Amino acid sequence: MKANKICGILNLSENKEGLQPLTKNRPLAAMPFACRYRLVDFPLSNMTNAGINTIAMFLNENNRSLFDHIRSGKEWDLNTMYGGLFVFDERNADDFSQENYDNSLNFLTKSATEYVVIMGSKMICNIDLKTILQHHKQQEADITVVYKKITAPIEAGDHDDLSVFEMSPAGQILTNTVVGKDERIEAESSLSLEIYLLKQDLLLNLLKNYRETGRDFSLDAVMEQAVEHTNANGFEYTGYMRQIYSVNSYFEGNFDMLEGSNLSALFQENQKIHTKAKNEVPTFYAENSDIKDCLVANGCLLRGTAEHSLIFRNVVLEEGADIKNSMIMQGAKVGAGARLDYVIADKKSVIAPGIELIGTRENPIVVKKDEHMESSRKAEIG
């Protein structure tokens, strides 16, 4: 075991039901974000920026789009002779719980590292894990958990199940309370980002002890118990953070990136977020196009009008098309004269000429992947 060396576990067995139909054929981690990224880019980049070169991904569903995005891990320098990216897909296991447990133990023992960091993809953030390791050693804690102190309350129904901590003045976690999605989270709460750092030996013991209880294996449950029954310490994260758990939170998170302060906080020069590289031509703006307050990726052909919107790679916006407050994902086409307001047009969808799709901020209209929309729609109110 090498002193101070860290391995990573990406726990991507995440609940995605709130994002249907966008997640019908892709895991939460593969959801596109900010025109050219995927959610998995953030934890992967956080880990590799800290020098972590041995990472396990735990998956439990159809992940073709995720594999297509990550491939060999070259963009994150994970295509290496030493370490690399290890994928554990338990979809076809006879005993999912036992398979997951065995894979966890095998990965940890073979990684020959002293520490382990565990993250998912639903909490978007850009965090310096080297600083967390330093904090962890200074505090002499068993486990360090990253939290964010929220400045405004989170209303009931506006979040998924979340954990909040009661902290001592010295930063020790005194209580860990799960707040259900139907409950309000008060301002000044210390919200868990579900990022854990601990020694490998301790995680092995925690896994073994949990398995002996006879309950189905769940890494989330293991860590929740560990925070309650060990000397757990909190590390406060003060940067941009967004939890993705529903269509609306996904929509709002993307639109956060139209605010310069959020964009610069998430995509820091000294903490780059890496993604799959694509060699594409620059976007073409026709003479009569009018694009204002938009985030636009490469490879687009824009002849129409767009305002306060996100336009992903290879989008076609025909002449007379008018989009506002909308996300147009990779390869989608918006026909001539179509009018879109508060719409998410998924990958390779086609909006017929002259169609009107009028959603609301609270209830954006979703055009499914590959869908051809040929009739006008308005969001159902109430």
Short mmCIF file of C-alpha atoms in Angstrom, two decimals:
data_model
loop_
_atom_site.label_atom_id
_atom_site.label_comp_id
_atom_site.label_asym_id
_atom_site.label_seq_id
_atom_site.Cartn_x
_atom_site.Cartn_y
_atom_site.Cartn_z
CA MET A 1 0.00 0.00 0.00
CA LYS A 2 1.41 3.42 -0.97
CA ALA A 3 1.23 6.20 1.61
CA ASN A 4 -1.04 9.15 0.73
CA LYS A 5 -2.10 7.55 -2.56
CA ILE A 6 -5.86 7.70 -3.27
CA CYS A 7 -8.13 5.54 -5.39
CA GLY A 8 -11.60 6.63 -6.44
CA ILE A 9 -15.00 4.97 -6.47
CA LEU A 10 -17.66 6.48 -8.73
CA ASN A 11 -20.91 5.18 -7.32
CA LEU A 12 -23.18 5.60 -10.36
CA SER A 13 -26.04 3.36 -9.23
CA GLU A 14 -28.13 6.50 -8.86
CA ASN A 15 -31.86 7.13 -8.90
CA LYS A 16 -32.84 8.65 -12.25
CA GLU A 17 -36.61 8.27 -12.25
CA GLY A 18 -37.17 11.98 -11.69
CA LEU A 19 -35.55 12.74 -15.05
CA GLN A 20 -37.77 10.54 -17.22
CA PRO A 21 -38.12 10.49 -20.20
CA LEU A 22 -34.63 12.03 -20.59
CA THR A 23 -33.05 9.07 -18.79
CA LYS A 24 -35.02 6.35 -20.56
CA ASN A 25 -31.95 5.12 -22.47
CA ARG A 26 -29.08 6.63 -20.49
CA PRO A 27 -27.91 6.68 -16.87
CA LEU A 28 -27.95 9.90 -14.86
CA ALA A 29 -24.15 10.18 -15.21
CA ALA A 30 -24.46 10.36 -19.02
CA MET A 31 -26.86 13.32 -19.04
CA PRO A 32 -25.49 16.20 -21.16
CA PHE A 33 -24.70 19.44 -19.35
CA ALA A 34 -23.67 22.97 -20.40
CA CYS A 35 -23.69 22.21 -24.16
CA ARG A 36 -20.63 19.92 -24.32
CA TYR A 37 -20.19 18.08 -21.01
CA ARG A 38 -21.77 15.06 -19.28
CA LEU A 39 -22.50 14.85 -15.57
CA VAL A 40 -19.83 12.15 -15.12
CA ASP A 41 -17.17 14.62 -16.33
CA PHE A 42 -17.32 16.48 -13.01
CA PRO A 43 -16.47 13.68 -10.52
CA LEU A 44 -14.03 12.12 -13.01
CA SER A 45 -12.21 15.45 -13.46
CA ASN A 46 -12.28 16.17 -9.72
CA MET A 47 -10.54 12.85 -9.11
CA THR A 48 -7.95 13.02 -11.88
CA ASN A 49 -7.15 16.68 -11.14
CA ALA A 50 -6.09 15.42 -7.70
CA GLY A 51 -3.74 12.87 -9.26
CA ILE A 52 -6.07 9.89 -8.74
CA ASN A 53 -5.35 7.42 -11.54
CA THR A 54 -7.14 4.31 -10.26
CA ILE A 55 -10.92 4.68 -10.42
CA ALA A 56 -13.76 2.15 -10.23
CA MET A 57 -17.19 2.83 -11.69
CA PHE A 58 -20.06 0.86 -10.17
CA LEU A 59 -23.01 0.64 -12.57
CA ASN A 60 -26.29 -1.24 -12.68
CA GLU A 61 -28.05 -0.44 -15.96
CA ASN A 62 -27.69 0.12 -19.68
CA ASN A 63 -24.59 2.28 -19.97
CA ARG A 64 -23.82 2.29 -23.69
CA SER A 65 -23.93 6.09 -23.87
CA LEU A 66 -21.64 6.35 -20.84
CA PHE A 67 -19.09 3.95 -22.35
CA ASP A 68 -19.26 5.82 -25.66
CA HIS A 69 -18.43 9.04 -23.82
CA ILE A 70 -15.61 7.77 -21.60
CA ARG A 71 -14.13 5.07 -23.86
CA SER A 72 -10.54 4.44 -22.71
CA GLY A 73 -10.53 7.40 -20.36
CA LYS A 74 -7.90 9.16 -22.47
CA GLU A 75 -9.29 12.65 -21.82
CA TRP A 76 -8.77 12.08 -18.08
CA ASP A 77 -5.31 10.45 -18.53
CA LEU A 78 -6.76 7.13 -17.39
CA ASN A 79 -5.46 5.09 -20.35
CA THR A 80 -2.37 4.19 -18.39
CA MET A 81 -0.35 1.05 -17.69
CA TYR A 82 -0.64 1.66 -13.97
CA GLY A 83 -4.11 2.12 -12.56
CA GLY A 84 -6.81 3.23 -15.00
CA LEU A 85 -10.57 2.97 -15.12
CA PHE A 86 -12.26 -0.21 -13.89
CA VAL A 87 -15.93 -0.82 -14.68
CA PHE A 88 -18.13 -3.11 -12.59
CA ASP A 89 -21.45 -3.72 -14.27
CA GLU A 90 -23.73 -5.85 -12.11
CA ARG A 91 -26.78 -5.92 -14.36
CA ASN A 92 -26.52 -9.62 -15.12
CA ALA A 93 -25.24 -10.82 -11.78
CA ASP A 94 -27.18 -13.67 -10.20
CA ASP A 95 -26.76 -12.06 -6.81
CA PHE A 96 -26.46 -8.30 -7.32
CA SER A 97 -25.74 -7.64 -3.68
CA GLN A 98 -22.97 -10.24 -3.37
CA GLU A 99 -21.45 -9.22 -6.72
CA ASN A 100 -21.31 -5.58 -5.72
CA TYR A 101 -19.75 -6.46 -2.38
CA ASP A 102 -17.12 -8.74 -3.96
CA ASN A 103 -16.23 -6.17 -6.61
CA SER A 104 -15.76 -3.49 -3.96
CA LEU A 105 -13.40 -5.67 -1.94
CA ASN A 106 -11.40 -6.84 -4.95
CA PHE A 107 -10.94 -3.34 -6.33
CA LEU A 108 -9.85 -1.90 -3.01
CA THR A 109 -7.36 -4.63 -2.14
CA LYS A 110 -5.77 -4.56 -5.62
CA SER A 111 -5.55 -0.77 -5.81
CA ALA A 112 -2.67 -0.67 -3.26
CA THR A 113 -3.70 2.79 -2.06
CA GLU A 114 -3.94 4.24 1.43
CA TYR A 115 -7.08 6.33 0.93
CA VAL A 116 -10.37 6.09 -0.96
CA VAL A 117 -12.65 8.87 -2.17
CA ILE A 118 -16.29 8.06 -3.03
CA MET A 119 -18.43 10.31 -5.25
CA GLY A 120 -21.53 10.14 -7.44
CA SER A 121 -22.61 12.26 -10.40
CA LYS A 122 -25.83 13.88 -9.16
CA MET A 123 -24.03 16.62 -7.17
CA ILE A 124 -22.40 18.93 -9.72
CA CYS A 125 -19.36 20.69 -8.28
CA ASN A 126 -15.68 21.40 -8.94
CA ILE A 127 -13.73 20.52 -5.83
CA ASP A 128 -10.04 20.19 -4.94
CA LEU A 129 -9.73 16.69 -3.44
CA LYS A 130 -6.06 17.27 -2.51
CA THR A 131 -7.19 19.95 -0.09
CA ILE A 132 -9.73 17.55 1.40
CA LEU A 133 -7.01 14.93 1.96
CA GLN A 134 -4.87 17.53 3.72
CA HIS A 135 -7.85 18.55 5.88
CA HIS A 136 -8.61 14.90 6.63
CA LYS A 137 -5.09 14.25 7.93
CA GLN A 138 -4.99 17.44 9.97
CA GLN A 139 -8.28 16.62 11.68
CA GLU A 140 -7.30 12.99 12.30
CA ALA A 141 -10.86 11.98 11.44
CA ASP A 142 -11.99 8.49 10.47
CA ILE A 143 -14.09 9.87 7.62
CA THR A 144 -14.27 13.31 6.03
CA VAL A 145 -17.56 14.23 4.37
CA VAL A 146 -17.93 17.27 2.10
CA TYR A 147 -20.84 19.57 2.91
CA LYS A 148 -22.17 22.93 1.77
CA LYS A 149 -23.85 25.43 4.04
CA ILE A 150 -26.89 26.66 2.16
CA THR A 151 -27.78 30.34 2.41
CA ALA A 152 -31.47 29.98 1.46
CA PRO A 153 -34.03 27.31 2.39
CA ILE A 154 -34.79 24.48 -0.03
CA GLU A 155 -38.54 24.02 -0.23
CA ALA A 156 -40.32 20.67 0.07
CA GLY A 157 -40.56 18.98 -3.32
CA ASP A 158 -37.59 20.97 -4.62
CA HIS A 159 -34.98 18.32 -3.77
CA ASP A 160 -34.42 14.59 -3.49
CA ASP A 161 -33.74 12.88 -0.17
CA LEU A 162 -30.74 14.69 1.32
CA SER A 163 -28.65 14.45 4.47
CA VAL A 164 -27.96 17.44 6.69
CA PHE A 165 -25.40 17.52 9.48
CA GLU A 166 -25.29 19.08 12.90
CA MET A 167 -21.67 20.12 13.39
CA SER A 168 -19.51 20.92 16.41
CA PRO A 169 -17.49 24.18 16.34
CA ALA A 170 -14.44 22.05 15.53
CA GLY A 171 -16.15 20.54 12.48
CA GLN A 172 -17.06 17.13 13.90
CA ILE A 173 -20.33 15.70 12.57
CA LEU A 174 -22.60 15.24 15.60
CA THR A 175 -25.79 14.10 13.85
CA ASN A 176 -26.68 13.00 10.34
CA THR A 177 -30.37 13.52 9.48
CA VAL A 178 -31.98 12.40 6.25
CA VAL A 179 -34.49 15.00 5.04
CA GLY A 180 -37.16 13.50 2.80
CA LYS A 181 -38.08 15.18 -0.45
CA ASP A 182 -41.42 16.23 1.03
CA GLU A 183 -39.73 18.20 3.82
CA ARG A 184 -38.25 21.71 3.85
CA ILE A 185 -34.51 22.19 4.39
CA GLU A 186 -33.85 25.31 6.41
CA ALA A 187 -31.34 28.01 5.51
CA GLU A 188 -27.90 27.62 7.12
CA SER A 189 -28.24 23.83 7.03
CA SER A 190 -25.03 21.86 6.40
CA LEU A 191 -25.95 19.79 3.36
CA SER A 192 -24.02 16.59 2.57
CA LEU A 193 -22.61 16.43 -0.96
CA GLU A 194 -22.18 12.65 -0.53
CA ILE A 195 -18.42 12.91 -1.12
CA TYR A 196 -16.47 10.76 1.36
CA LEU A 197 -12.75 10.37 2.01
CA LEU A 198 -11.39 7.67 4.32
CA LYS A 199 -8.63 5.11 4.66
CA GLN A 200 -8.90 2.01 2.55
CA ASP A 201 -8.52 -0.29 5.58
CA LEU A 202 -11.47 1.37 7.29
CA LEU A 203 -13.68 1.05 4.22
CA LEU A 204 -12.82 -2.65 3.94
CA ASN A 205 -13.85 -3.16 7.57
CA LEU A 206 -17.06 -1.16 7.08
CA LEU A 207 -17.99 -3.27 4.04
CA LYS A 208 -17.28 -6.49 5.92
CA ASN A 209 -19.30 -5.41 8.95
CA TYR A 210 -22.25 -4.28 6.83
CA ARG A 211 -22.26 -7.56 4.91
CA GLU A 212 -22.47 -9.51 8.15
CA THR A 213 -25.78 -7.80 8.91
CA GLY A 214 -27.32 -9.82 6.07
CA ARG A 215 -28.87 -6.78 4.43
CA ASP A 216 -28.65 -6.10 0.70
CA PHE A 217 -25.43 -4.32 -0.17
CA SER A 218 -25.64 -0.59 -0.75
CA LEU A 219 -22.57 1.67 -0.71
CA ASP A 220 -24.83 4.62 0.18
CA ALA A 221 -26.13 2.74 3.22
CA VAL A 222 -22.62 1.71 4.26
CA MET A 223 -21.41 5.32 4.23
CA GLU A 224 -24.53 6.64 5.94
CA GLN A 225 -23.95 4.23 8.83
CA ALA A 226 -20.24 5.02 8.87
CA VAL A 227 -20.88 8.74 9.33
CA GLU A 228 -23.13 7.97 12.30
CA HIS A 229 -20.83 5.49 14.04
CA THR A 230 -17.29 6.78 13.46
CA ASN A 231 -15.34 9.97 14.11
CA ALA A 232 -16.65 11.81 11.04
CA ASN A 233 -15.56 15.32 10.20
CA GLY A 234 -16.99 17.82 7.75
CA PHE A 235 -15.18 19.77 5.02
CA GLU A 236 -17.05 22.86 3.89
CA TYR A 237 -17.31 23.42 0.13
CA THR A 238 -18.10 26.99 -0.83
CA GLY A 239 -18.20 26.82 -4.63
CA TYR A 240 -21.04 26.27 -7.11
CA MET A 241 -23.18 23.20 -6.46
CA ARG A 242 -26.40 21.85 -7.99
CA GLN A 243 -28.19 18.60 -7.18
CA ILE A 244 -29.68 16.95 -10.29
CA TYR A 245 -32.68 14.79 -9.37
CA SER A 246 -35.57 15.88 -11.65
CA VAL A 247 -36.29 17.37 -15.07
CA ASN A 248 -36.75 20.77 -13.46
CA SER A 249 -33.49 20.66 -11.44
CA TYR A 250 -31.67 19.54 -14.60
CA PHE A 251 -33.22 22.41 -16.57
CA GLU A 252 -32.37 24.95 -13.86
CA GLY A 253 -28.82 23.60 -13.49
CA ASN A 254 -28.13 24.09 -17.18
CA PHE A 255 -29.57 27.58 -17.11
CA ASP A 256 -27.31 28.40 -14.15
CA MET A 257 -24.51 28.32 -16.72
CA LEU A 258 -25.90 31.41 -18.46
CA GLU A 259 -24.85 33.35 -15.37
CA GLY A 260 -21.20 34.32 -15.70
CA SER A 261 -20.50 33.90 -11.99
CA ASN A 262 -21.80 30.31 -11.98
CA LEU A 263 -19.95 29.45 -15.19
CA SER A 264 -16.62 30.76 -13.94
CA ALA A 265 -17.12 29.10 -10.52
CA LEU A 266 -17.75 25.68 -12.05
CA PHE A 267 -15.23 25.81 -14.89
CA GLN A 268 -12.13 27.11 -13.14
CA GLU A 269 -8.90 27.55 -15.05
CA ASN A 270 -6.84 25.87 -12.33
CA GLN A 271 -9.32 22.98 -11.93
CA LYS A 272 -10.30 22.08 -15.48
CA ILE A 273 -13.30 19.90 -16.23
CA HIS A 274 -12.34 17.46 -18.97
CA THR A 275 -14.72 15.89 -21.47
CA LYS A 276 -14.67 13.80 -24.61
CA ALA A 277 -12.85 15.73 -27.33
CA LYS A 278 -14.55 16.15 -30.69
CA ASN A 279 -13.05 17.73 -33.78
CA GLU A 280 -15.87 19.84 -35.15
CA VAL A 281 -16.18 22.86 -37.37
CA PRO A 282 -17.05 26.20 -35.77
CA THR A 283 -20.71 27.14 -35.56
CA PHE A 284 -22.05 28.97 -38.62
CA TYR A 285 -24.16 32.06 -37.96
CA ALA A 286 -26.23 33.10 -40.98
CA GLU A 287 -26.41 36.79 -41.81
CA ASN A 288 -30.01 37.08 -40.61
CA SER A 289 -29.58 34.97 -37.46
CA ASP A 290 -30.02 36.67 -34.09
CA ILE A 291 -28.45 34.83 -31.14
CA LYS A 292 -28.54 36.62 -27.77
CA ASP A 293 -27.62 35.53 -24.23
CA CYS A 294 -26.98 31.94 -25.30
CA LEU A 295 -24.36 29.27 -24.66
CA VAL A 296 -23.54 27.72 -28.05
CA ALA A 297 -21.37 24.66 -28.81
CA ASN A 298 -19.44 23.92 -32.01
CA GLY A 299 -20.77 22.47 -35.24
CA CYS A 300 -24.15 24.25 -35.30
CA LEU A 301 -25.91 25.82 -38.27
CA LEU A 302 -27.90 28.78 -37.00
CA ARG A 303 -30.21 30.67 -39.37
CA GLY A 304 -32.96 31.61 -36.91
CA THR A 305 -33.36 33.48 -33.61
CA ALA A 306 -32.36 32.30 -30.14
CA GLU A 307 -32.48 34.09 -26.81
CA HIS A 308 -31.48 32.93 -23.30
CA SER A 309 -30.97 29.35 -24.41
CA LEU A 310 -28.39 26.55 -24.51
CA ILE A 311 -27.54 25.19 -27.96
CA PHE A 312 -25.57 21.94 -27.88
CA ARG A 313 -23.32 20.48 -30.60
CA ASN A 314 -24.45 20.14 -34.24
CA VAL A 315 -27.85 21.78 -33.80
CA VAL A 316 -29.66 23.13 -36.88
CA LEU A 317 -31.87 26.17 -36.41
CA GLU A 318 -33.70 26.96 -39.63
CA GLU A 319 -34.62 30.43 -40.88
CA GLY A 320 -37.53 31.98 -39.01
CA ALA A 321 -37.21 29.53 -36.09
CA ASP A 322 -37.50 31.33 -32.76
CA ILE A 323 -36.34 29.74 -29.51
CA LYS A 324 -36.31 31.23 -26.03
CA ASN A 325 -35.48 29.81 -22.61
CA SER A 326 -34.80 26.41 -24.15
CA MET A 327 -32.19 23.64 -24.33
CA ILE A 328 -31.59 22.22 -27.79
CA MET A 329 -29.41 19.14 -27.46
CA GLN A 330 -26.85 17.60 -29.77
CA GLY A 331 -27.96 17.01 -33.34
CA ALA A 332 -31.49 18.37 -32.87
CA LYS A 333 -33.20 20.27 -35.71
CA VAL A 334 -35.68 23.11 -35.33
CA GLY A 335 -37.68 23.69 -38.50
CA ALA A 336 -38.37 27.00 -40.22
CA GLY A 337 -40.86 29.19 -38.40
CA ALA A 338 -41.05 26.92 -35.33
CA ARG A 339 -41.44 28.72 -31.99
CA LEU A 340 -40.11 27.19 -28.76
CA ASP A 341 -40.29 28.61 -25.24
CA TYR A 342 -39.19 26.61 -22.17
CA VAL A 343 -38.45 23.42 -24.11
CA ILE A 344 -35.87 20.65 -23.73
CA ALA A 345 -35.31 19.13 -27.17
CA ASP A 346 -33.32 15.93 -26.57
CA LYS A 347 -30.59 14.54 -28.83
CA LYS A 348 -31.44 14.22 -32.54
CA SER A 349 -35.03 15.29 -32.05
CA VAL A 350 -36.74 17.10 -34.92
CA ILE A 351 -39.20 19.97 -34.54
CA ALA A 352 -41.31 20.34 -37.68
CA PRO A 353 -41.61 23.74 -39.40
CA GLY A 354 -44.19 26.10 -37.94
CA ILE A 355 -44.71 24.11 -34.72
CA GLU A 356 -45.22 25.97 -31.42
CA LEU A 357 -44.06 24.37 -28.17
CA ILE A 358 -44.77 26.62 -25.20
CA GLY A 359 -43.76 25.34 -21.77
CA THR A 360 -43.14 27.13 -18.50
CA ARG A 361 -40.10 27.49 -16.27
CA GLU A 362 -41.69 25.13 -13.74
CA ASN A 363 -42.87 22.69 -16.40
CA PRO A 364 -40.67 22.70 -19.51
CA ILE A 365 -41.86 20.62 -22.45
CA VAL A 366 -39.57 17.64 -23.17
CA VAL A 367 -39.13 16.43 -26.76
CA LYS A 368 -37.71 12.91 -26.44
CA LYS A 369 -34.52 11.63 -28.05
CA ASP A 370 -35.04 10.94 -31.80
CA GLU A 371 -38.67 12.10 -31.57
CA HIS A 372 -40.22 13.93 -34.52
CA MET A 373 -42.54 16.58 -33.12
CA GLU A 374 -45.17 17.48 -35.69
CA SER A 375 -47.92 19.09 -33.63
CA SER A 376 -47.98 22.14 -31.37
CA ARG A 377 -48.18 21.77 -27.57
CA LYS A 378 -48.51 23.91 -24.50
CA ALA A 379 -47.52 22.99 -20.96
CA GLU A 380 -50.36 21.79 -18.77
CA ILE A 381 -50.89 24.30 -15.99
CA GLY A 382 -52.02 23.26 -12.54
#
